[in-house]
Amino acid sequence: ITDEELTEAEPSELPEADEDEELAEDLAGEMLLDVEGNGEVYYIDPVDGGKEYLANGGAAHRLLERSALGINEENFAKLTQGTVKDEESVCETSDLGKRLKGRIVLRVEMNGEAWWIFPRNCRAYYVGTHEAAYELMRDFSLGVTKENLAKVRDTKRQKLKRAVRFSVYAYAEDND
């Protein structure tokens, strides 16, 4: 856990809810916007099915640095690039796009450029800067209620971040 992660704002409290693995699977790879809270954004990891809070563009950028999958130029060329959210889906015609939907890929032969494969249309969108990551969070997030957000379990990293922050807060409070 980095110093930046420890100083991130804590997301709004979510209600108690039973986990819904089917819902998590349907939302895999999406960025979810808590429409009932303070507009917090979460990423649903398509590999482990858990959610991670993205406090800002920097948090989104750190997430992609940690979880991106390397891809060579030969395979990247098989992906269809996108520019806006509502572009026609290529999921039926792009086997690689369908297989990677929701994942973040790094073009290892192009200075490590980061791209997110939007799960609803299987197109690749550039997320290689804090600004680009923030714009995608803002423009591509799917609105969700706190009740449904609570049904998706936290990733192990999200649980660890919360536990460390809680410990730091408790220590600080006990020691003025």
N, CA and C atoms as an extended XYZ file, in Angstrom:
528
Properties=species:S:1:pos:R:3:atomname:S:1:resname:S:1:resid:I:1 pbc="F F F"
N         0.857       -1.175        0.000 N   ILE     1
C         0.000        0.000        0.000 CA  ILE     1
C         0.906        1.241        0.000 C   ILE     1
N         0.603        2.169       -0.898 N   THR     2
C         1.425        3.369       -1.034 CA  THR     2
C         0.937        4.481       -0.103 C   THR     2
N         1.796        5.485        0.097 N   ASP     3
C         1.403        6.651        0.893 CA  ASP     3
C         0.188        7.337        0.280 C   ASP     3
N         0.133        7.401       -1.056 N   GLU     4
C        -1.012        8.027       -1.725 CA  GLU     4
C        -2.301        7.300       -1.385 C   GLU     4
N        -2.251        5.975       -1.347 N   GLU     5
C        -3.452        5.205       -1.030 CA  GLU     5
C        -3.896        5.424        0.410 C   GLU     5
N        -2.936        5.610        1.306 N   LEU     6
C        -3.286        5.831        2.711 CA  LEU     6
C        -3.930        7.185        2.940 C   LEU     6
N        -3.655        8.147        2.067 N   THR     7
C        -4.222        9.480        2.247 CA  THR     7
C        -5.459        9.718        1.383 C   THR     7
N        -5.889        8.700        0.630 N   GLU     8
C        -7.120        8.825       -0.155 CA  GLU     8
C        -8.305        8.996        0.785 C   GLU     8
N        -9.332        9.659        0.305 N   ALA     9
C       -10.573        9.752        1.065 CA  ALA     9
C       -11.187        8.357        1.175 C   ALA     9
N       -11.815        8.101        2.279 N   GLU    10
C       -12.520        6.830        2.475 CA  GLU    10
C       -13.870        6.931        1.746 C   GLU    10
N       -14.286        5.885        1.037 N   PRO    11
C       -15.591        5.953        0.351 CA  PRO    11
C       -16.743        5.984        1.353 C   PRO    11
N       -17.901        6.407        0.883 N   SER    12
C       -19.100        6.417        1.711 CA  SER    12
C       -19.410        5.010        2.212 C   SER    12
N       -20.049        4.951        3.343 N   GLU    13
C       -20.439        3.666        3.936 CA  GLU    13
C       -21.494        2.991        3.056 C   GLU    13
N       -21.386        1.687        2.917 N   LEU    14
C       -22.362        0.908        2.166 CA  LEU    14
C       -23.200        0.083        3.142 C   LEU    14
N       -24.442       -0.221        2.796 N   PRO    15
C       -25.281       -1.029        3.689 CA  PRO    15
C       -24.796       -2.483        3.731 C   PRO    15
N       -25.221       -3.195        4.744 N   GLU    16
C       -24.945       -4.630        4.811 CA  GLU    16
C       -25.735       -5.317        3.702 C   GLU    16
N       -25.115       -6.269        3.020 N   ALA    17
C       -25.787       -6.989        1.946 CA  ALA    17
C       -25.092       -8.323        1.730 C   ALA    17
N       -25.861       -9.300        1.296 N   ASP    18
C       -25.292      -10.583        0.911 CA  ASP    18
C       -24.606      -10.428       -0.441 C   ASP    18
N       -23.467      -11.091       -0.583 N   GLU    19
C       -22.755      -11.040       -1.856 CA  GLU    19
C       -23.591      -11.673       -2.952 C   GLU    19
N       -23.509      -11.109       -4.137 N   ASP    20
C       -24.223      -11.615       -5.297 CA  ASP    20
C       -23.194      -11.851       -6.399 C   ASP    20
N       -22.708      -13.086       -6.497 N   GLU    21
C       -21.657      -13.405       -7.463 CA  GLU    21
C       -22.119      -13.218       -8.903 C   GLU    21
N       -23.386      -13.474       -9.164 N   GLU    22
C       -23.911      -13.297      -10.525 CA  GLU    22
C       -23.889      -11.818      -10.913 C   GLU    22
N       -24.262      -10.946       -9.992 N   LEU    23
C       -24.206       -9.507      -10.249 CA  LEU    23
C       -22.764       -9.069      -10.498 C   LEU    23
N       -21.851       -9.546       -9.658 N   ALA    24
C       -20.436       -9.198       -9.821 CA  ALA    24
C       -19.927       -9.668      -11.183 C   ALA    24
N       -20.340      -10.837      -11.607 N   GLU    25
C       -19.916      -11.358      -12.915 CA  GLU    25
C       -20.470      -10.498      -14.048 C   GLU    25
N       -21.728      -10.065      -13.922 N   ASP    26
C       -22.339       -9.204      -14.940 CA  ASP    26
C       -21.636       -7.846      -15.031 C   ASP    26
N       -21.094       -7.381      -13.908 N   LEU    27
C       -20.459       -6.065      -13.848 CA  LEU    27
C       -18.934       -6.113      -14.002 C   LEU    27
N       -18.392       -7.289      -14.232 N   ALA    28
C       -16.936       -7.454      -14.322 CA  ALA    28
C       -16.332       -6.502      -15.349 C   ALA    28
N       -15.289       -5.792      -14.908 N   GLY    29
C       -14.583       -4.875      -15.783 CA  GLY    29
C       -15.194       -3.491      -15.870 C   GLY    29
N       -16.333       -3.290      -15.268 N   GLU    30
C       -17.009       -1.986      -15.302 CA  GLU    30
C       -16.432       -1.050      -14.253 C   GLU    30
N       -16.626        0.231      -14.490 N   MET    31
C       -16.407        1.245      -13.471 CA  MET    31
C       -17.798        1.663      -13.020 C   MET    31
N       -18.054        1.576      -11.720 N   LEU    32
C       -19.375        1.867      -11.179 CA  LEU    32
C       -19.366        3.181      -10.416 C   LEU    32
N       -20.387        3.984      -10.628 N   LEU    33
C       -20.542        5.267       -9.966 CA  LEU    33
C       -21.651        5.144       -8.932 C   LEU    33
N       -21.310        5.380       -7.663 N   ASP    34
C       -22.292        5.349       -6.580 CA  ASP    34
C       -23.176        6.586       -6.710 C   ASP    34
N       -24.379        6.415       -7.247 N   VAL    35
C       -25.261        7.553       -7.510 CA  VAL    35
C       -25.963        8.059       -6.253 C   VAL    35
N       -25.861        7.324       -5.158 N   GLU    36
C       -26.505        7.745       -3.916 CA  GLU    36
C       -25.511        8.308       -2.902 C   GLU    36
N       -24.257        8.191       -3.180 N   GLY    37
C       -23.229        8.678       -2.258 CA  GLY    37
C       -22.655        9.994       -2.734 C   GLY    37
N       -21.364       10.084       -2.674 N   ASN    38
C       -20.670       11.303       -3.084 CA  ASN    38
C       -20.060       11.169       -4.471 C   ASN    38
N       -20.632       10.297       -5.287 N   GLY    39
C       -20.127       10.105       -6.633 CA  GLY    39
C       -18.866        9.262       -6.704 C   GLY    39
N       -18.659        8.404       -5.703 N   GLU    40
C       -17.472        7.559       -5.706 CA  GLU    40
C       -17.526        6.566       -6.867 C   GLU    40
N       -16.327        6.246       -7.382 N   VAL    41
C       -16.214        5.313       -8.495 CA  VAL    41
C       -15.463        4.074       -8.010 C   VAL    41
N       -15.944        2.919       -8.430 N   TYR    42
C       -15.333        1.631       -8.119 CA  TYR    42
C       -15.081        0.892       -9.429 C   TYR    42
N       -13.996        0.112       -9.445 N   TYR    43
C       -13.677       -0.748      -10.587 CA  TYR    43
C       -13.938       -2.181      -10.153 C   TYR    43
N       -14.670       -2.922      -10.965 N   ILE    44
C       -14.926       -4.339      -10.683 CA  ILE    44
C       -13.876       -5.149      -11.437 C   ILE    44
N       -12.961       -5.728      -10.683 N   ASP    45
C       -11.855       -6.476      -11.264 CA  ASP    45
C       -12.401       -7.709      -11.982 C   ASP    45
N       -12.175       -7.819      -13.308 N   PRO    46
C       -12.711       -8.968      -14.035 CA  PRO    46
C       -11.996      -10.278      -13.718 C   PRO    46
N       -10.848      -10.202      -13.058 N   VAL    47
C       -10.113      -11.420      -12.721 CA  VAL    47
C       -10.613      -12.007      -11.405 C   VAL    47
N       -10.722      -11.166      -10.362 N   ASP    48
C       -11.145      -11.715       -9.063 CA  ASP    48
C       -12.580      -11.372       -8.686 C   ASP    48
N       -13.254      -10.528       -9.465 N   GLY    49
C       -14.663      -10.242       -9.232 CA  GLY    49
C       -14.956       -9.294       -8.085 C   GLY    49
N       -13.933       -8.706       -7.475 N   GLY    50
C       -14.149       -7.777       -6.373 CA  GLY    50
C       -14.117       -6.334       -6.844 C   GLY    50
N       -14.557       -5.436       -5.952 N   LYS    51
C       -14.559       -4.011       -6.297 CA  LYS    51
C       -13.445       -3.292       -5.566 C   LYS    51
N       -12.902       -2.258       -6.242 N   GLU    52
C       -11.885       -1.420       -5.630 CA  GLU    52
C       -12.271        0.029       -5.840 C   GLU    52
N       -12.207        0.790       -4.767 N   TYR    53
C       -12.538        2.215       -4.786 CA  TYR    53
C       -11.455        3.002       -5.510 C   TYR    53
N       -11.874        3.884       -6.420 N   LEU    54
C       -10.953        4.744       -7.153 CA  LEU    54
C       -11.226        6.179       -6.713 C   LEU    54
N       -10.422        6.679       -5.797 N   ALA    55
C       -10.662        7.993       -5.207 CA  ALA    55
C       -10.503        9.125       -6.220 C   ALA    55
N        -9.653        8.921       -7.241 N   ASN    56
C        -9.381        9.979       -8.207 CA  ASN    56
C        -8.633        9.368       -9.397 C   ASN    56
N        -8.237       10.219      -10.341 N   GLY    57
C        -7.506        9.739      -11.515 CA  GLY    57
C        -6.190        9.084      -11.149 C   GLY    57
N        -5.525        9.600      -10.107 N   GLY    58
C        -4.270        8.989       -9.656 CA  GLY    58
C        -4.481        7.572       -9.162 C   GLY    58
N        -5.577        7.354       -8.425 N   ALA    59
C        -5.899        6.005       -7.936 CA  ALA    59
C        -6.185        5.074       -9.111 C   ALA    59
N        -6.889        5.588      -10.110 N   ALA    60
C        -7.172        4.772      -11.294 CA  ALA    60
C        -5.878        4.436      -12.026 C   ALA    60
N        -4.976        5.396      -12.098 N   HIS    61
C        -3.695        5.168      -12.778 CA  HIS    61
C        -2.867        4.131      -12.017 C   HIS    61
N        -2.853        4.201      -10.683 N   ARG    62
C        -2.118        3.204       -9.879 CA  ARG    62
C        -2.727        1.815      -10.057 C   ARG    62
N        -4.054        1.751      -10.165 N   LEU    63
C        -4.727        0.470      -10.399 CA  LEU    63
C        -4.253       -0.136      -11.713 C   LEU    63
N        -4.200        0.667      -12.753 N   LEU    64
C        -3.791        0.093      -14.042 CA  LEU    64
C        -2.333       -0.303      -14.040 C   LEU    64
N        -1.498        0.412      -13.292 N   GLU    65
C        -0.091        0.016      -13.200 CA  GLU    65
C         0.052       -1.347      -12.520 C   GLU    65
N        -0.806       -1.612      -11.550 N   ARG    66
C        -0.745       -2.868      -10.800 CA  ARG    66
C        -1.373       -4.048      -11.519 C   ARG    66
N        -2.462       -3.801      -12.213 N   SER    67
C        -3.251       -4.934      -12.699 CA  SER    67
C        -3.259       -5.094      -14.212 C   SER    67
N        -2.510       -4.270      -14.928 N   ALA    68
C        -2.525       -4.340      -16.387 CA  ALA    68
C        -1.857       -5.614      -16.894 C   ALA    68
N        -2.331       -6.050      -18.015 N   LEU    69
C        -1.831       -7.233      -18.705 CA  LEU    69
C        -1.013       -6.770      -19.909 C   LEU    69
N         0.218       -7.221      -20.016 N   GLY    70
C         1.055       -6.840      -21.159 CA  GLY    70
C         0.538       -7.436      -22.459 C   GLY    70
N         0.615       -6.642      -23.531 N   ILE    71
C         0.156       -7.103      -24.835 CA  ILE    71
C         1.147       -6.597      -25.890 C   ILE    71
N         1.482       -7.456      -26.847 N   ASN    72
C         2.404       -7.024      -27.904 CA  ASN    72
C         1.629       -6.319      -29.016 C   ASN    72
N         2.370       -5.685      -29.940 N   GLU    73
C         1.736       -4.901      -30.998 CA  GLU    73
C         0.937       -5.769      -31.969 C   GLU    73
N         1.408       -6.984      -32.205 N   GLU    74
C         0.663       -7.882      -33.107 CA  GLU    74
C        -0.741       -8.129      -32.552 C   GLU    74
N        -0.841       -8.377      -31.252 N   ASN    75
C        -2.163       -8.611      -30.663 CA  ASN    75
C        -2.941       -7.313      -30.471 C   ASN    75
N        -2.250       -6.227      -30.116 N   PHE    76
C        -2.962       -4.961      -29.951 CA  PHE    76
C        -3.637       -4.546      -31.259 C   PHE    76
N        -2.990       -4.835      -32.381 N   ALA    77
C        -3.554       -4.485      -33.687 CA  ALA    77
C        -4.875       -5.213      -33.952 C   ALA    77
N        -5.128       -6.295      -33.237 N   LYS    78
C        -6.382       -7.042      -33.395 CA  LYS    78
C        -7.537       -6.394      -32.646 C   LYS    78
N        -7.230       -5.421      -31.781 N   LEU    79
C        -8.266       -4.728      -31.024 CA  LEU    79
C        -8.768       -3.517      -31.803 C   LEU    79
N       -10.023       -3.189      -31.627 N   THR    80
C       -10.610       -1.999      -32.236 CA  THR    80
C       -10.562       -0.882      -31.216 C   THR    80
N        -9.951        0.240      -31.585 N   GLN    81
C        -9.867        1.367      -30.663 CA  GLN    81
C       -11.179        2.135      -30.659 C   GLN    81
N       -11.454        2.728      -29.503 N   GLY    82
C       -12.652        3.539      -29.366 CA  GLY    82
C       -12.299        4.940      -28.930 C   GLY    82
N       -13.244        5.852      -29.150 N   THR    83
C       -13.046        7.235      -28.728 CA  THR    83
C       -14.178        7.737      -27.839 C   THR    83
N       -15.398        7.249      -28.068 N   VAL    84
C       -16.547        7.660      -27.251 CA  VAL    84
C       -17.297        6.426      -26.756 C   VAL    84
N       -18.047        6.612      -25.686 N   LYS    85
C       -18.711        5.520      -24.976 CA  LYS    85
C       -19.715        4.727      -25.823 C   LYS    85
N       -20.482        5.398      -26.645 N   ASP    86
C       -21.611        4.751      -27.323 CA  ASP    86
C       -21.296        4.172      -28.694 C   ASP    86
N       -20.031        3.867      -28.939 N   GLU    87
C       -19.677        3.282      -30.226 CA  GLU    87
C       -20.228        1.864      -30.339 C   GLU    87
N       -20.452        1.455      -31.569 N   GLU    88
C       -20.990        0.130      -31.856 CA  GLU    88
C       -20.107       -0.966      -31.242 C   GLU    88
N       -20.746       -1.974      -30.707 N   SER    89
C       -20.026       -3.095      -30.099 CA  SER    89
C       -19.313       -3.923      -31.166 C   SER    89
N       -18.110       -4.372      -30.816 N   VAL    90
C       -17.370       -5.280      -31.685 CA  VAL    90
C       -17.163       -6.631      -30.976 C   VAL    90
N       -17.936       -6.859      -29.918 N   CYS    91
C       -17.766       -8.093      -29.133 CA  CYS    91
C       -18.008       -9.348      -29.963 C   CYS    91
N       -18.896       -9.290      -30.934 N   GLU    92
C       -19.186      -10.467      -31.749 CA  GLU    92
C       -18.136      -10.723      -32.818 C   GLU    92
N       -17.377       -9.696      -33.178 N   THR    93
C       -16.403       -9.847      -34.262 CA  THR    93
C       -14.954       -9.810      -33.789 C   THR    93
N       -14.732       -9.448      -32.533 N   SER    94
C       -13.371       -9.350      -32.008 CA  SER    94
C       -13.174      -10.382      -30.898 C   SER    94
N       -12.623      -11.523      -31.265 N   ASP    95
C       -12.407      -12.573      -30.267 CA  ASP    95
C       -11.492      -12.080      -29.141 C   ASP    95
N       -10.437      -11.358      -29.494 N   LEU    96
C        -9.508      -10.868      -28.484 CA  LEU    96
C       -10.185       -9.808      -27.611 C   LEU    96
N       -10.934       -8.905      -28.219 N   GLY    97
C       -11.658       -7.888      -27.454 CA  GLY    97
C       -12.639       -8.522      -26.485 C   GLY    97
N       -13.333       -9.561      -26.938 N   LYS    98
C       -14.292      -10.255      -26.067 CA  LYS    98
C       -13.569      -10.963      -24.930 C   LYS    98
N       -12.433      -11.571      -25.225 N   ARG    99
C       -11.673      -12.282      -24.197 CA  ARG    99
C       -11.082      -11.326      -23.162 C   ARG    99
N       -10.711      -10.113      -23.590 N   LEU   100
C       -10.064       -9.154      -22.701 CA  LEU   100
C       -11.022       -8.112      -22.126 C   LEU   100
N       -12.316       -8.208      -22.400 N   LYS   101
C       -13.215       -7.133      -21.989 CA  LYS   101
C       -13.145       -6.886      -20.484 C   LYS   101
N       -13.043       -5.599      -20.174 N   GLY   102
C       -12.909       -5.169      -18.793 CA  GLY   102
C       -11.481       -5.116      -18.296 C   GLY   102
N       -10.549       -5.693      -19.012 N   ARG   103
C        -9.142       -5.716      -18.591 CA  ARG   103
C        -8.446       -4.428      -19.011 C   ARG   103
N        -7.354       -4.163      -18.342 N   ILE   104
C        -6.469       -3.069      -18.699 CA  ILE   104
C        -5.240       -3.716      -19.314 C   ILE   104
N        -4.859       -3.256      -20.508 N   VAL   105
C        -3.701       -3.836      -21.181 CA  VAL   105
C        -2.624       -2.771      -21.374 C   VAL   105
N        -1.384       -3.213      -21.337 N   LEU   106
C        -0.233       -2.338      -21.582 CA  LEU   106
C         0.421       -2.741      -22.886 C   LEU   106
N         0.626       -1.784      -23.759 N   ARG   107
C         1.328       -2.032      -25.016 CA  ARG   107
C         2.817       -2.053      -24.693 C   ARG   107
N         3.348       -3.226      -24.467 N   VAL   108
C         4.717       -3.366      -23.981 CA  VAL   108
C         5.760       -2.917      -24.999 C   VAL   108
N         5.401       -2.906      -26.265 N   GLU   109
C         6.338       -2.472      -27.302 CA  GLU   109
C         6.128       -0.998      -27.687 C   GLU   109
N         5.220       -0.315      -26.998 N   MET   110
C         4.920        1.098      -27.281 CA  MET   110
C         4.979        1.910      -25.985 C   MET   110
N         6.117        1.831      -25.306 N   ASN   111
C         6.343        2.608      -24.084 CA  ASN   111
C         5.337        2.318      -22.971 C   ASN   111
N         4.709        1.161      -23.000 N   GLY   112
C         3.800        0.779      -21.930 CA  GLY   112
C         2.490        1.547      -21.910 C   GLY   112
N         2.021        2.010      -23.071 N   GLU   113
C         0.733        2.707      -23.120 CA  GLU   113
C        -0.355        1.815      -22.532 C   GLU   113
N        -1.223        2.412      -21.715 N   ALA   114
C        -2.298        1.664      -21.073 CA  ALA   114
C        -3.630        1.901      -21.782 C   ALA   114
N        -4.377        0.816      -21.952 N   TRP   115
C        -5.681        0.852      -22.607 CA  TRP   115
C        -6.655       -0.008      -21.815 C   TRP   115
N        -7.900        0.427      -21.716 N   TRP   116
C        -8.966       -0.320      -21.025 CA  TRP   116
C        -9.909       -0.859      -22.076 C   TRP   116
N       -10.224       -2.141      -21.987 N   ILE   117
C       -11.156       -2.753      -22.926 CA  ILE   117
C       -12.554       -2.625      -22.309 C   ILE   117
N       -13.341       -1.704      -22.847 N   PHE   118
C       -14.675       -1.401      -22.322 CA  PHE   118
C       -15.554       -2.640      -22.457 C   PHE   118
N       -16.066       -3.160      -21.341 N   PRO   119
C       -16.777       -4.433      -21.398 CA  PRO   119
C       -18.082       -4.422      -22.192 C   PRO   119
N       -18.661       -3.242      -22.398 N   ARG   120
C       -19.944       -3.202      -23.116 CA  ARG   120
C       -19.790       -3.160      -24.631 C   ARG   120
N       -18.578       -2.822      -25.129 N   ASN   121
C       -18.428       -2.839      -26.584 CA  ASN   121
C       -17.114       -3.478      -27.056 C   ASN   121
N       -16.283       -3.937      -26.124 N   CYS   122
C       -15.033       -4.641      -26.424 CA  CYS   122
C       -14.032       -3.805      -27.205 C   CYS   122
N       -14.148       -2.489      -27.154 N   ARG   123
C       -13.198       -1.583      -27.795 CA  ARG   123
C       -12.148       -1.135      -26.780 C   ARG   123
N       -10.968       -0.791      -27.277 N   ALA   124
C        -9.856       -0.348      -26.436 CA  ALA   124
C        -9.864        1.181      -26.328 C   ALA   124
N        -9.787        1.686      -25.085 N   TYR   125
C        -9.768        3.130      -24.826 CA  TYR   125
C        -8.505        3.481      -24.064 C   TYR   125
N        -7.847        4.552      -24.489 N   TYR   126
C        -6.582        4.984      -23.901 CA  TYR   126
C        -6.788        5.489      -22.475 C   TYR   126
N        -5.959        5.000      -21.541 N   VAL   127
C        -6.003        5.443      -20.144 CA  VAL   127
C        -4.597        5.684      -19.604 C   VAL   127
N        -3.687        6.087      -20.474 N   GLY   128
C        -2.285        6.170      -20.105 CA  GLY   128
C        -1.854        7.366      -19.285 C   GLY   128
N        -2.747        8.306      -19.006 N   THR   129
C        -2.395        9.448      -18.165 CA  THR   129
C        -3.436        9.585      -17.055 C   THR   129
N        -3.096       10.346      -16.010 N   HIS   130
C        -4.067       10.592      -14.932 CA  HIS   130
C        -5.329       11.245      -15.502 C   HIS   130
N        -5.144       12.188      -16.426 N   GLU   131
C        -6.276       12.895      -17.019 CA  GLU   131
C        -7.157       11.947      -17.833 C   GLU   131
N        -6.533       11.100      -18.647 N   ALA   132
C        -7.295       10.150      -19.457 CA  ALA   132
C        -8.038        9.161      -18.568 C   ALA   132
N        -7.386        8.707      -17.498 N   ALA   133
C        -8.044        7.774      -16.564 CA  ALA   133
C        -9.234        8.454      -15.895 C   ALA   133
N        -9.070        9.709      -15.484 N   TYR   134
C       -10.164       10.440      -14.848 CA  TYR   134
C       -11.324       10.643      -15.817 C   TYR   134
N       -11.010       11.013      -17.071 N   GLU   135
C       -12.066       11.215      -18.065 CA  GLU   135
C       -12.862        9.937      -18.299 C   GLU   135
N       -12.177        8.797      -18.354 N   LEU   136
C       -12.898        7.530      -18.519 CA  LEU   136
C       -13.760        7.234      -17.297 C   LEU   136
N       -13.217        7.488      -16.103 N   MET   137
C       -14.012        7.277      -14.887 CA  MET   137
C       -15.277        8.127      -14.950 C   MET   137
N       -15.132        9.375      -15.354 N   ARG   138
C       -16.263       10.308      -15.391 CA  ARG   138
C       -17.268        9.933      -16.479 C   ARG   138
N       -16.780        9.612      -17.668 N   ASP   139
C       -17.655        9.436      -18.821 CA  ASP   139
C       -18.197        8.019      -19.009 C   ASP   139
N       -17.498        7.015      -18.513 N   PHE   140
C       -17.869        5.633      -18.806 CA  PHE   140
C       -18.475        4.889      -17.612 C   PHE   140
N       -18.493        5.512      -16.449 N   SER   141
C       -19.006        4.819      -15.268 CA  SER   141
C       -20.489        4.512      -15.405 C   SER   141
N       -20.853        3.375      -14.878 N   LEU   142
C       -22.238        2.914      -14.858 CA  LEU   142
C       -22.820        3.259      -13.496 C   LEU   142
N       -23.915        3.993      -13.472 N   GLY   143
C       -24.550        4.357      -12.212 CA  GLY   143
C       -25.098        3.128      -11.495 C   GLY   143
N       -24.925        3.098      -10.178 N   VAL   144
C       -25.377        1.957       -9.383 CA  VAL   144
C       -25.815        2.452       -8.010 C   VAL   144
N       -26.776        1.762       -7.426 N   THR   145
C       -27.243        2.116       -6.092 CA  THR   145
C       -26.287        1.549       -5.045 C   THR   145
N       -26.341        2.122       -3.850 N   LYS   146
C       -25.524        1.603       -2.749 CA  LYS   146
C       -25.879        0.147       -2.457 C   LYS   146
N       -27.157       -0.182       -2.541 N   GLU   147
C       -27.602       -1.551       -2.273 CA  GLU   147
C       -26.927       -2.548       -3.211 C   GLU   147
N       -26.900       -2.245       -4.513 N   ASN   148
C       -26.255       -3.149       -5.468 CA  ASN   148
C       -24.740       -3.115       -5.350 C   ASN   148
N       -24.180       -1.959       -5.085 N   LEU   149
C       -22.737       -1.851       -4.901 CA  LEU   149
C       -22.276       -2.703       -3.716 C   LEU   149
N       -23.074       -2.726       -2.669 N   ALA   150
C       -22.736       -3.503       -1.471 CA  ALA   150
C       -22.759       -5.008       -1.734 C   ALA   150
N       -23.434       -5.433       -2.769 N   LYS   151
C       -23.529       -6.863       -3.090 CA  LYS   151
C       -22.271       -7.402       -3.763 C   LYS   151
N       -21.375       -6.501       -4.180 N   VAL   152
C       -20.115       -6.916       -4.799 CA  VAL   152
C       -19.036       -6.813       -3.719 C   VAL   152
N       -18.370       -7.911       -3.465 N   ARG   153
C       -17.363       -7.920       -2.395 CA  ARG   153
C       -16.187       -7.028       -2.752 C   ARG   153
N       -15.468       -6.573       -1.739 N   ASP   154
C       -14.250       -5.802       -1.945 CA  ASP   154
C       -13.123       -6.726       -2.394 C   ASP   154
N       -12.189       -6.187       -3.160 N   THR   155
C       -10.977       -6.940       -3.479 CA  THR   155
C       -10.164       -7.071       -2.183 C   THR   155
N        -9.224       -7.983       -2.171 N   LYS   156
C        -8.341       -8.124       -1.010 CA  LYS   156
C        -7.583       -6.832       -0.759 C   LYS   156
N        -7.150       -6.160       -1.817 N   ARG   157
C        -6.412       -4.905       -1.671 CA  ARG   157
C        -7.298       -3.838       -1.027 C   ARG   157
N        -8.563       -3.760       -1.436 N   GLN   158
C        -9.478       -2.773       -0.862 CA  GLN   158
C        -9.689       -3.046        0.630 C   GLN   158
N        -9.820       -4.308        0.994 N   LYS   159
C        -9.969       -4.669        2.414 CA  LYS   159
C        -8.719       -4.272        3.195 C   LYS   159
N        -7.557       -4.507        2.602 N   LEU   160
C        -6.296       -4.160        3.257 CA  LEU   160
C        -6.162       -2.646        3.422 C   LEU   160
N        -6.499       -1.879        2.379 N   LYS   161
C        -6.425       -0.415        2.473 CA  LYS   161
C        -7.312        0.088        3.614 C   LYS   161
N        -8.517       -0.437        3.707 N   ARG   162
C        -9.444       -0.017        4.764 CA  ARG   162
C        -8.884       -0.375        6.145 C   ARG   162
N        -8.342       -1.573        6.295 N   ALA   163
C        -7.812       -2.017        7.579 CA  ALA   163
C        -6.611       -1.176        8.005 C   ALA   163
N        -5.718       -0.875        7.068 N   VAL   164
C        -4.537       -0.067        7.388 CA  VAL   164
C        -4.963        1.345        7.766 C   VAL   164
N        -5.880        1.941        6.991 N   ARG   165
C        -6.354        3.284        7.328 CA  ARG   165
C        -6.999        3.304        8.707 C   ARG   165
N        -7.821        2.311        8.993 N   PHE   166
C        -8.489        2.231       10.294 CA  PHE   166
C        -7.453        2.146       11.413 C   PHE   166
N        -6.426        1.324       11.207 N   SER   167
C        -5.368        1.180       12.217 CA  SER   167
C        -4.618        2.487       12.430 C   SER   167
N        -4.310        3.187       11.335 N   VAL   168
C        -3.608        4.469       11.435 CA  VAL   168
C        -4.478        5.487       12.167 C   VAL   168
N        -5.774        5.556       11.825 N   TYR   169
C        -6.686        6.489       12.489 CA  TYR   169
C        -6.789        6.169       13.974 C   TYR   169
N        -6.912        4.887       14.298 N   ALA   170
C        -7.037        4.487       15.702 CA  ALA   170
C        -5.764        4.828       16.473 C   ALA   170
N        -4.611        4.580       15.892 N   TYR   171
C        -3.334        4.894       16.531 CA  TYR   171
C        -3.221        6.406       16.760 C   TYR   171
N        -3.566        7.178       15.717 N   ALA   172
C        -3.478        8.633       15.833 CA  ALA   172
C        -4.416        9.166       16.919 C   ALA   172
N        -5.606        8.615       16.989 N   GLU   173
C        -6.580        9.054       17.985 CA  GLU   173
C        -6.096        8.709       19.391 C   GLU   173
N        -5.519        7.527       19.577 N   ASP   174
C        -5.017        7.102       20.874 CA  ASP   174
C        -3.782        7.885       21.316 C   ASP   174
N        -3.047        8.439       20.340 N   ASN   175
C        -1.798        9.135       20.653 CA  ASN   175
C        -1.843       10.623       20.303 C   ASN   175
N        -3.020       11.166       20.258 N   ASP   176
C        -3.242       12.574       19.922 CA  ASP   176
C        -2.473       12.983       18.710 C   ASP   176
